[in-house]
Structure formats: structure tokens, C-alpha cells
């Protein structure tokens, strides 16, 4: 008796569906905004870094050059700085990947990084 | 026999699925992101290198090129060649500083001196780069404006000696960041590593971008917080350089309030006063950093008219003009690349002055 060959069996379809579902979940979870981190860089050196999801309660991080930066699950903002222009404060609440606040007098950059690539590669201003 | 066949089939399917998983999960390109400070601004670079070491090497090349140019041309750096020229009025410049100054003069002339590298005496009076900018005395300002005479800059190409009149000062502010982007490009072009660089808002996109070869560049929202953007440009390099440069001039940068009035830093070289205009920003895309910087300032000073569109055409550039009423004008070559991402903005068309006079 000749054996009947089938391209896909129910088990094959089940395995393919299961692995594809896991793949989709992994890809989506890796690109979600939940993986956004805040990085505080002074004079080219990273002085503080954390994932926003790990922040349980909002707190104020003080840099050595006297800047006060509020970090919460919702985002990051500069509360106070002794610079003249205060453009770092006027940057407001940083919430998305790529958002950035720069204090030139204090040579400090606060930026949000992560695997969410939906933002632009650069901003012209 | 049958069971072993099933196991093989199971393993094959599992491996195929894992391959698909790994392929797609690796789609987000990895890059090295580095920052430093140069030319009184932040230098930020995203490098799509094959390894972290290669990324670091590219960043060092960029940082070194920008820092060297800054040391030569920054008028605020005490011992820079331009600072020495402003003090002594007569000095020998290195070929880097001399060529830079010659390019600034060239673009000042091409752009009918809507932007002018000899404006230093005027910008010094306003003090926008200092901690206490203020409105200058009218007589002092008039004298400083009279000193903005670019034809009196003398450059000896052979010796490198440059002389300027006693009352003139050179201010390369409208050109420097763009020139630094050009220097960064020259230092890295034969490494063939894609990267995108931002120096104080001037952008250099080098090589193919991460999204179908395109780079996505946000344009600052003039009506929102610093860092917010109202539109994105999605562009791939098309010039022989395989790179493009983006520069924006906006009245929201470097402002101060005196007697209830807000003053911005983009000065009309002919009056010495901040430009009075309905524009809030102009963004320019060209194949050279210095021309992008110079053109964005000149267009802000000139406004949207036949002249400014002529400048754009002559420099093979594209531009976006944004007005106080949240309307914006995009040149034809850029229309498909622009995506508005904020609410309330409205596109307008431009009717040239000849058509306007014929229809009126």
C-alpha cells in the first residue's frame, strides 16, 4: 500500500503557530515603550542610567553640577539648574525614545533611549 | 521508524521557526550613540557600525575634526585664529581657517549678504552668546552696522595673511556648525560607515539610513518645548557624496526679553536688528553643511519670496518655511519626504511675484 504524503500535518501547523506567536510576542515586547531607559551624561560620561519601568516612585536625581532631575515612570524632567538660559528646563517632560534635554553650560545631556525605534534618528533645531 | 521520522520533522520545523524568529527579531539595527560638547553645543552621533570598536573609531574621527575646527574658528575661544584676527586685525591664518573664512565670504556674497560673516561688531553689541544680552545703544549699533563691510576683508591666498578694518569683527556663528559637519564628513567619508550627527541642531546624515536606506529627521516644533518636533523628513542621500546636511534657523533660539519685548538672535546684517518677520523657522537640506547653515539664516532674513526661492535653486537645496500662524511652505522636491506629526499645521502654496503682479 502506497503511503499518502501530506505537506503539513495538524501537529506541524500547531508548532508553527505556537513558535510564530512567541516570536510576535517577543518582537512586540522588545520594541514597546516599556523598555525606555533614561541616561544622564555629564562631560561625555554616563553618570546615571535606569529603565523607567523600574522606577517605583518619582524621585529627584541631583548631579554633581547642581542640576535637579525628576525621574518617574511617566518620564524625566529637569526641575532646576543654575545655568542662565534654562533651556534644559524648558525641554519639559521627556517621555519617548529619542527625547533629549541638553544643558550646555553644565555640559549635561539627559536622554531617553530604548529599543522603540519609532522616533526620528535626529532632530534639527 | 515512523516515530523517528516525526521527530526529525518536528526538529526541522522548530529550527525553521527559530530562524524566522531570529531573522525578524534582529531587524532593529544596532548603533553606537555617543555625545560630547563642541562649538558651544552638543555633538551627538548615532553610528551604525559593524562593531562597538568601529563605532568608537568613527566617533573619535568626528570629534577630533569638529574640535580642531572649533579651536581654529571659534571667536569665543581666546586663542582661536579668528579670535586673534578680531583682536589684531592682521594675522596669518592656517589653511583650514583661511579656507573657512573664504567660504564664509563666498556664501555671504552668493546670498546677497542676507547672512554676513563680517557682522561680528553687531553681534558683540547684542551679546546673545553672553549671560546678559541686551538691546544696544542706537548710535553704537549704527556704527557697528557701518563696519559690516565684507569687501574690506583682505585674504592673501599665498601667505594666508588676512587683514580686516579696525572696527570690523568676524563672526562665523551662522556658518561654523555647518563647516564642522563638513569637516566630520571629510574625516570619515572613506570609512563607509553610516551615521547621523547633530551639532547644535545642524544635522549630517552620512550613508544609507536604517529605514529602507532613509534617515528620519524631526524638525523642531517652534510652538512647543525644545525637543518636540512638528514634522519629519524621510530622506536618503542622493548626492555623489552619499550624504546630506540639514540646518534650521529659528527665532525661538537664544532669545531675551527687555521692556516687555522679546528679541531673537537672527540679525539683519543691514539694520543690525533682529529680523522682523512672520517666519518662525526655516529648515534647509543641501549637500554641504556650510551652505545649509548659511542658507537657512539667509532665508530667514529674506523671507519667502522669489529671491529666496532663487537662492534655494542656485544651491540645489530644498527648504521648509514655517510661519507664526502655523502655516508652512515646502519646496517641491521635498513634498513627498515631509510628514506632519503635530496638530494645527497647514500647508500653503507660493504664488511667485510675477504671477501675483499679473493677477492683481
PDB file of C-alpha atoms in Angstrom, chain B residues 77-301:
ATOM      1  CA  UNK B  77      37.903  80.605  22.271  1.00  0.00           C
ATOM      2  CA  UNK B  78      40.600  83.014  23.458  1.00  0.00           C
ATOM      3  CA  UNK B  79      43.426  81.752  21.271  1.00  0.00           C
ATOM      4  CA  UNK B  80      41.487  80.705  18.182  1.00  0.00           C
ATOM      5  CA  UNK B  81      42.738  82.095  14.914  1.00  0.00           C
ATOM      6  CA  UNK B  82      39.520  84.058  14.335  1.00  0.00           C
ATOM      7  CA  UNK B  83      39.742  85.499  17.877  1.00  0.00           C
ATOM      8  CA  UNK B  84      43.322  86.585  17.156  1.00  0.00           C
ATOM      9  CA  UNK B  85      42.194  88.128  13.859  1.00  0.00           C
ATOM     10  CA  UNK B  86      39.428  90.046  15.656  1.00  0.00           C
ATOM     11  CA  UNK B  87      41.947  91.382  18.170  1.00  0.00           C
ATOM     12  CA  UNK B  88      44.935  92.133  15.925  1.00  0.00           C
ATOM     13  CA  UNK B  89      43.015  92.821  12.681  1.00  0.00           C
ATOM     14  CA  UNK B  90      46.017  91.429  10.837  1.00  0.00           C
ATOM     15  CA  UNK B  91      47.254  87.862  11.156  1.00  0.00           C
ATOM     16  CA  UNK B  92      48.328  84.792   9.236  1.00  0.00           C
ATOM     17  CA  UNK B  93      45.677  82.066   9.264  1.00  0.00           C
ATOM     18  CA  UNK B  94      46.204  78.351   8.802  1.00  0.00           C
ATOM     19  CA  UNK B  95      44.871  76.956   5.542  1.00  0.00           C
ATOM     20  CA  UNK B  96      41.897  75.493   7.486  1.00  0.00           C
ATOM     21  CA  UNK B  97      40.876  78.852   8.969  1.00  0.00           C
ATOM     22  CA  UNK B  98      41.675  80.790   5.775  1.00  0.00           C
ATOM     23  CA  UNK B  99      39.642  78.433   3.550  1.00  0.00           C
ATOM     24  CA  UNK B 100      36.792  78.524   6.039  1.00  0.00           C
ATOM     25  CA  UNK B 101      36.774  82.335   6.061  1.00  0.00           C
ATOM     26  CA  UNK B 102      36.960  82.415   2.252  1.00  0.00           C
ATOM     27  CA  UNK B 103      33.959  80.043   2.055  1.00  0.00           C
ATOM     28  CA  UNK B 104      32.008  82.217   4.505  1.00  0.00           C
ATOM     29  CA  UNK B 105      32.694  85.272   2.349  1.00  0.00           C
ATOM     30  CA  UNK B 106      31.739  83.350  -0.791  1.00  0.00           C
ATOM     31  CA  UNK B 107      28.380  82.289   0.638  1.00  0.00           C
ATOM     32  CA  UNK B 108      27.771  85.749   2.131  1.00  0.00           C
ATOM     33  CA  UNK B 109      28.150  87.150  -1.388  1.00  0.00           C
ATOM     34  CA  UNK B 110      26.137  84.403  -3.148  1.00  0.00           C
ATOM     35  CA  UNK B 111      23.319  85.109  -0.693  1.00  0.00           C
ATOM     36  CA  UNK B 112      23.448  88.888  -1.267  1.00  0.00           C
ATOM     37  CA  UNK B 113      24.735  89.412   2.277  1.00  0.00           C
ATOM     38  CA  UNK B 114      21.464  88.356   3.898  1.00  0.00           C
ATOM     39  CA  UNK B 115      23.949  86.448   6.014  1.00  0.00           C
ATOM     40  CA  UNK B 116      27.296  88.112   6.588  1.00  0.00           C
ATOM     41  CA  UNK B 117      30.426  86.772   8.268  1.00  0.00           C
ATOM     42  CA  UNK B 118      31.664  90.336   8.902  1.00  0.00           C
ATOM     43  CA  UNK B 119      28.771  91.042  11.320  1.00  0.00           C
ATOM     44  CA  UNK B 120      30.871  90.439  14.467  1.00  0.00           C
ATOM     45  CA  UNK B 121      30.800  94.039  15.761  1.00  0.00           C
ATOM     46  CA  UNK B 122      26.984  93.953  15.704  1.00  0.00           C
ATOM     47  CA  UNK B 123      26.541  90.545  17.360  1.00  0.00           C
ATOM     48  CA  UNK B 124      29.046  91.549  20.042  1.00  0.00           C
ATOM     49  CA  UNK B 125      26.889  94.561  20.984  1.00  0.00           C
ATOM     50  CA  UNK B 126      23.785  92.377  21.371  1.00  0.00           C
ATOM     51  CA  UNK B 127      25.691  89.766  23.373  1.00  0.00           C
ATOM     52  CA  UNK B 128      23.403  86.828  22.542  1.00  0.00           C
ATOM     53  CA  UNK B 129      26.176  84.401  23.413  1.00  0.00           C
ATOM     54  CA  UNK B 130      26.800  86.032  26.791  1.00  0.00           C
ATOM     55  CA  UNK B 131      24.949  85.660  30.065  1.00  0.00           C
ATOM     56  CA  UNK B 132      23.404  89.128  29.791  1.00  0.00           C
ATOM     57  CA  UNK B 133      22.254  90.002  26.262  1.00  0.00           C
ATOM     58  CA  UNK B 134      20.695  93.451  25.882  1.00  0.00           C
ATOM     59  CA  UNK B 135      19.464  95.935  23.288  1.00  0.00           C
ATOM     60  CA  UNK B 136      22.460  98.026  22.182  1.00  0.00           C
ATOM     61  CA  UNK B 137      22.684 101.815  22.188  1.00  0.00           C
ATOM     62  CA  UNK B 138      21.351 103.116  18.855  1.00  0.00           C
ATOM     63  CA  UNK B 139      24.466 105.128  17.914  1.00  0.00           C
ATOM     64  CA  UNK B 140      26.789 102.279  18.798  1.00  0.00           C
ATOM     65  CA  UNK B 141      24.641  99.927  16.746  1.00  0.00           C
ATOM     66  CA  UNK B 142      24.677 102.245  13.725  1.00  0.00           C
ATOM     67  CA  UNK B 143      28.487 102.430  13.886  1.00  0.00           C
ATOM     68  CA  UNK B 144      28.735  98.645  14.145  1.00  0.00           C
ATOM     69  CA  UNK B 145      26.387  98.173  11.164  1.00  0.00           C
ATOM     70  CA  UNK B 146      28.557 100.561   9.120  1.00  0.00           C
ATOM     71  CA  UNK B 147      31.540  98.305   9.903  1.00  0.00           C
ATOM     72  CA  UNK B 148      29.841  95.269   8.323  1.00  0.00           C
ATOM     73  CA  UNK B 149      31.614  95.716   5.008  1.00  0.00           C
ATOM     74  CA  UNK B 150      32.711  92.312   3.772  1.00  0.00           C
ATOM     75  CA  UNK B 151      34.566  93.761   0.768  1.00  0.00           C
ATOM     76  CA  UNK B 152      37.178  95.141   3.146  1.00  0.00           C
ATOM     77  CA  UNK B 153      38.303  91.672   4.257  1.00  0.00           C
ATOM     78  CA  UNK B 154      41.650  91.031   2.548  1.00  0.00           C
ATOM     79  CA  UNK B 155      42.920  87.478   2.173  1.00  0.00           C
ATOM     80  CA  UNK B 156      46.323  86.693   0.718  1.00  0.00           C
ATOM     81  CA  UNK B 157      45.893  83.193  -0.658  1.00  0.00           C
ATOM     82  CA  UNK B 158      49.615  82.516  -0.836  1.00  0.00           C
ATOM     83  CA  UNK B 159      50.784  83.718   2.570  1.00  0.00           C
ATOM     84  CA  UNK B 160      47.491  83.174   4.406  1.00  0.00           C
ATOM     85  CA  UNK B 161      47.644  86.730   5.776  1.00  0.00           C
ATOM     86  CA  UNK B 162      44.212  88.188   6.490  1.00  0.00           C
ATOM     87  CA  UNK B 163      43.509  91.825   7.324  1.00  0.00           C
ATOM     88  CA  UNK B 164      40.259  93.444   8.383  1.00  0.00           C
ATOM     89  CA  UNK B 165      39.459  97.095   9.245  1.00  0.00           C
ATOM     90  CA  UNK B 166      39.901  98.200  12.868  1.00  0.00           C
ATOM     91  CA  UNK B 167      36.167  98.464  13.500  1.00  0.00           C
ATOM     92  CA  UNK B 168      35.285  95.100  11.908  1.00  0.00           C
ATOM     93  CA  UNK B 169      34.916  91.755  13.655  1.00  0.00           C
ATOM     94  CA  UNK B 170      34.396  88.343  12.123  1.00  0.00           C
ATOM     95  CA  UNK B 171      31.509  86.262  13.476  1.00  0.00           C
ATOM     96  CA  UNK B 172      31.303  82.816  11.878  1.00  0.00           C
ATOM     97  CA  UNK B 173      28.256  81.880  14.011  1.00  0.00           C
ATOM     98  CA  UNK B 174      25.955  81.375  11.009  1.00  0.00           C
ATOM     99  CA  UNK B 175      28.476  79.087   9.301  1.00  0.00           C
ATOM    100  CA  UNK B 176      30.542  77.289  11.945  1.00  0.00           C
ATOM    101  CA  UNK B 177      28.392  74.278  12.820  1.00  0.00           C
ATOM    102  CA  UNK B 178      27.773  73.524   9.168  1.00  0.00           C
ATOM    103  CA  UNK B 179      31.501  73.763   8.447  1.00  0.00           C
ATOM    104  CA  UNK B 180      32.152  71.417  11.375  1.00  0.00           C
ATOM    105  CA  UNK B 181      29.707  68.916   9.829  1.00  0.00           C
ATOM    106  CA  UNK B 182      31.646  69.226   6.564  1.00  0.00           C
ATOM    107  CA  UNK B 183      34.888  68.553   8.476  1.00  0.00           C
ATOM    108  CA  UNK B 184      33.343  65.500  10.167  1.00  0.00           C
ATOM    109  CA  UNK B 185      32.199  64.204   6.795  1.00  0.00           C
ATOM    110  CA  UNK B 186      35.671  64.680   5.231  1.00  0.00           C
ATOM    111  CA  UNK B 187      37.279  62.821   8.140  1.00  0.00           C
ATOM    112  CA  UNK B 188      35.007  59.787   7.827  1.00  0.00           C
ATOM    113  CA  UNK B 189      33.798  59.531   4.233  1.00  0.00           C
ATOM    114  CA  UNK B 190      36.177  56.735   3.202  1.00  0.00           C
ATOM    115  CA  UNK B 191      35.222  54.567   6.171  1.00  0.00           C
ATOM    116  CA  UNK B 192      31.848  53.889   4.530  1.00  0.00           C
ATOM    117  CA  UNK B 193      30.100  53.609   7.891  1.00  0.00           C
ATOM    118  CA  UNK B 194      26.588  55.102   8.045  1.00  0.00           C
ATOM    119  CA  UNK B 195      25.967  57.601  10.830  1.00  0.00           C
ATOM    120  CA  UNK B 196      23.834  60.600  11.701  1.00  0.00           C
ATOM    121  CA  UNK B 197      25.316  63.536  13.535  1.00  0.00           C
ATOM    122  CA  UNK B 198      23.669  66.501  15.247  1.00  0.00           C
ATOM    123  CA  UNK B 199      25.734  69.517  16.209  1.00  0.00           C
ATOM    124  CA  UNK B 200      23.626  72.196  17.858  1.00  0.00           C
ATOM    125  CA  UNK B 201      20.678  71.408  15.585  1.00  0.00           C
ATOM    126  CA  UNK B 202      22.618  71.090  12.320  1.00  0.00           C
ATOM    127  CA  UNK B 203      22.382  67.515  11.047  1.00  0.00           C
ATOM    128  CA  UNK B 204      24.693  65.458   8.858  1.00  0.00           C
ATOM    129  CA  UNK B 205      23.275  62.162   7.570  1.00  0.00           C
ATOM    130  CA  UNK B 206      26.055  60.077   6.086  1.00  0.00           C
ATOM    131  CA  UNK B 207      25.485  56.892   4.068  1.00  0.00           C
ATOM    132  CA  UNK B 208      22.262  54.929   3.895  1.00  0.00           C
ATOM    133  CA  UNK B 209      19.806  55.252   6.760  1.00  0.00           C
ATOM    134  CA  UNK B 210      18.302  52.392   8.805  1.00  0.00           C
ATOM    135  CA  UNK B 211      14.800  52.502   7.280  1.00  0.00           C
ATOM    136  CA  UNK B 212      14.944  51.386   3.635  1.00  0.00           C
ATOM    137  CA  UNK B 213      18.114  53.420   3.239  1.00  0.00           C
ATOM    138  CA  UNK B 214      16.367  56.529   4.562  1.00  0.00           C
ATOM    139  CA  UNK B 215      17.041  58.678   7.601  1.00  0.00           C
ATOM    140  CA  UNK B 216      14.203  60.202   9.589  1.00  0.00           C
ATOM    141  CA  UNK B 217      14.835  63.725  10.813  1.00  0.00           C
ATOM    142  CA  UNK B 218      12.437  65.588  13.086  1.00  0.00           C
ATOM    143  CA  UNK B 219      12.003  69.341  12.578  1.00  0.00           C
ATOM    144  CA  UNK B 220      11.715  71.247  15.858  1.00  0.00           C
ATOM    145  CA  UNK B 221       8.199  72.415  16.662  1.00  0.00           C
ATOM    146  CA  UNK B 222       8.616  76.189  17.050  1.00  0.00           C
ATOM    147  CA  UNK B 223       5.471  76.352  19.192  1.00  0.00           C
ATOM    148  CA  UNK B 224       6.357  73.625  21.682  1.00  0.00           C
ATOM    149  CA  UNK B 225       9.073  72.585  24.117  1.00  0.00           C
ATOM    150  CA  UNK B 226      12.644  72.213  22.941  1.00  0.00           C
ATOM    151  CA  UNK B 227      12.996  68.623  21.751  1.00  0.00           C
ATOM    152  CA  UNK B 228       9.468  68.434  20.313  1.00  0.00           C
ATOM    153  CA  UNK B 229       9.096  68.185  16.548  1.00  0.00           C
ATOM    154  CA  UNK B 230       6.172  69.059  14.293  1.00  0.00           C
ATOM    155  CA  UNK B 231       7.246  67.162  11.179  1.00  0.00           C
ATOM    156  CA  UNK B 232       9.623  64.506   9.998  1.00  0.00           C
ATOM    157  CA  UNK B 233      11.704  64.315   6.862  1.00  0.00           C
ATOM    158  CA  UNK B 234      12.345  60.870   5.473  1.00  0.00           C
ATOM    159  CA  UNK B 235      15.318  61.116   3.157  1.00  0.00           C
ATOM    160  CA  UNK B 236      18.065  59.011   1.604  1.00  0.00           C
ATOM    161  CA  UNK B 237      21.253  60.662   0.356  1.00  0.00           C
ATOM    162  CA  UNK B 238      21.079  61.306  -3.383  1.00  0.00           C
ATOM    163  CA  UNK B 239      24.216  63.371  -3.993  1.00  0.00           C
ATOM    164  CA  UNK B 240      27.562  61.953  -5.113  1.00  0.00           C
ATOM    165  CA  UNK B 241      28.731  62.419  -1.503  1.00  0.00           C
ATOM    166  CA  UNK B 242      26.159  59.889  -0.311  1.00  0.00           C
ATOM    167  CA  UNK B 243      25.349  62.335   2.487  1.00  0.00           C
ATOM    168  CA  UNK B 244      23.090  65.309   3.127  1.00  0.00           C
ATOM    169  CA  UNK B 245      23.001  68.173   5.591  1.00  0.00           C
ATOM    170  CA  UNK B 246      20.039  69.768   7.357  1.00  0.00           C
ATOM    171  CA  UNK B 247      20.100  73.140   9.090  1.00  0.00           C
ATOM    172  CA  UNK B 248      17.348  75.127  10.795  1.00  0.00           C
ATOM    173  CA  UNK B 249      17.236  78.795  11.747  1.00  0.00           C
ATOM    174  CA  UNK B 250      14.508  79.615  14.242  1.00  0.00           C
ATOM    175  CA  UNK B 251      13.509  82.699  16.193  1.00  0.00           C
ATOM    176  CA  UNK B 252      12.864  80.528  19.289  1.00  0.00           C
ATOM    177  CA  UNK B 253      16.604  80.036  19.882  1.00  0.00           C
ATOM    178  CA  UNK B 254      18.678  82.441  22.029  1.00  0.00           C
ATOM    179  CA  UNK B 255      16.019  84.971  22.972  1.00  0.00           C
ATOM    180  CA  UNK B 256      15.750  87.554  25.743  1.00  0.00           C
ATOM    181  CA  UNK B 257      13.049  89.920  26.957  1.00  0.00           C
ATOM    182  CA  UNK B 258      13.698  93.605  27.553  1.00  0.00           C
ATOM    183  CA  UNK B 259      10.978  96.128  28.422  1.00  0.00           C
ATOM    184  CA  UNK B 260       8.349  93.509  27.648  1.00  0.00           C
ATOM    185  CA  UNK B 261       9.620  92.829  24.135  1.00  0.00           C
ATOM    186  CA  UNK B 262      11.213  89.549  23.045  1.00  0.00           C
ATOM    187  CA  UNK B 263      14.369  89.769  20.957  1.00  0.00           C
ATOM    188  CA  UNK B 264      15.732  86.814  18.976  1.00  0.00           C
ATOM    189  CA  UNK B 265      19.258  86.252  17.733  1.00  0.00           C
ATOM    190  CA  UNK B 266      18.882  86.244  13.940  1.00  0.00           C
ATOM    191  CA  UNK B 267      20.052  89.713  12.980  1.00  0.00           C
ATOM    192  CA  UNK B 268      19.532  91.515   9.707  1.00  0.00           C
ATOM    193  CA  UNK B 269      23.097  92.491   8.697  1.00  0.00           C
ATOM    194  CA  UNK B 270      21.770  95.644   7.037  1.00  0.00           C
ATOM    195  CA  UNK B 271      19.964  97.032  10.097  1.00  0.00           C
ATOM    196  CA  UNK B 272      21.709  95.242  12.942  1.00  0.00           C
ATOM    197  CA  UNK B 273      18.286  94.447  14.429  1.00  0.00           C
ATOM    198  CA  UNK B 274      16.601  91.058  14.929  1.00  0.00           C
ATOM    199  CA  UNK B 275      14.715  90.204  11.735  1.00  0.00           C
ATOM    200  CA  UNK B 276      11.065  91.253  11.895  1.00  0.00           C
ATOM    201  CA  UNK B 277       9.203  88.564  10.028  1.00  0.00           C
ATOM    202  CA  UNK B 278       6.183  86.310  10.041  1.00  0.00           C
ATOM    203  CA  UNK B 279       8.568  83.353   9.866  1.00  0.00           C
ATOM    204  CA  UNK B 280       9.391  81.328  12.964  1.00  0.00           C
ATOM    205  CA  UNK B 281      11.782  78.873  11.342  1.00  0.00           C
ATOM    206  CA  UNK B 282      13.388  77.856   8.086  1.00  0.00           C
ATOM    207  CA  UNK B 283      14.862  74.395   7.521  1.00  0.00           C
ATOM    208  CA  UNK B 284      17.219  73.726   4.641  1.00  0.00           C
ATOM    209  CA  UNK B 285      18.555  70.497   3.110  1.00  0.00           C
ATOM    210  CA  UNK B 286      21.677  70.633   0.915  1.00  0.00           C
ATOM    211  CA  UNK B 287      24.757  68.590   0.106  1.00  0.00           C
ATOM    212  CA  UNK B 288      27.121  70.802   2.148  1.00  0.00           C
ATOM    213  CA  UNK B 289      26.984  71.760   5.815  1.00  0.00           C
ATOM    214  CA  UNK B 290      28.291  75.287   5.437  1.00  0.00           C
ATOM    215  CA  UNK B 291      25.843  76.118   2.642  1.00  0.00           C
ATOM    216  CA  UNK B 292      22.953  74.620   4.669  1.00  0.00           C
ATOM    217  CA  UNK B 293      23.800  76.798   7.679  1.00  0.00           C
ATOM    218  CA  UNK B 294      24.343  79.943   5.617  1.00  0.00           C
ATOM    219  CA  UNK B 295      21.217  79.406   3.520  1.00  0.00           C
ATOM    220  CA  UNK B 296      18.864  78.766   6.453  1.00  0.00           C
ATOM    221  CA  UNK B 297      19.933  82.071   8.038  1.00  0.00           C
ATOM    222  CA  UNK B 298      19.734  83.976   4.737  1.00  0.00           C
ATOM    223  CA  UNK B 299      16.249  82.591   4.026  1.00  0.00           C
ATOM    224  CA  UNK B 300      15.071  83.588   7.491  1.00  0.00           C
ATOM    225  CA  UNK B 301      16.331  87.129   6.857  1.00  0.00           C
TER     226      UNK B 301
END
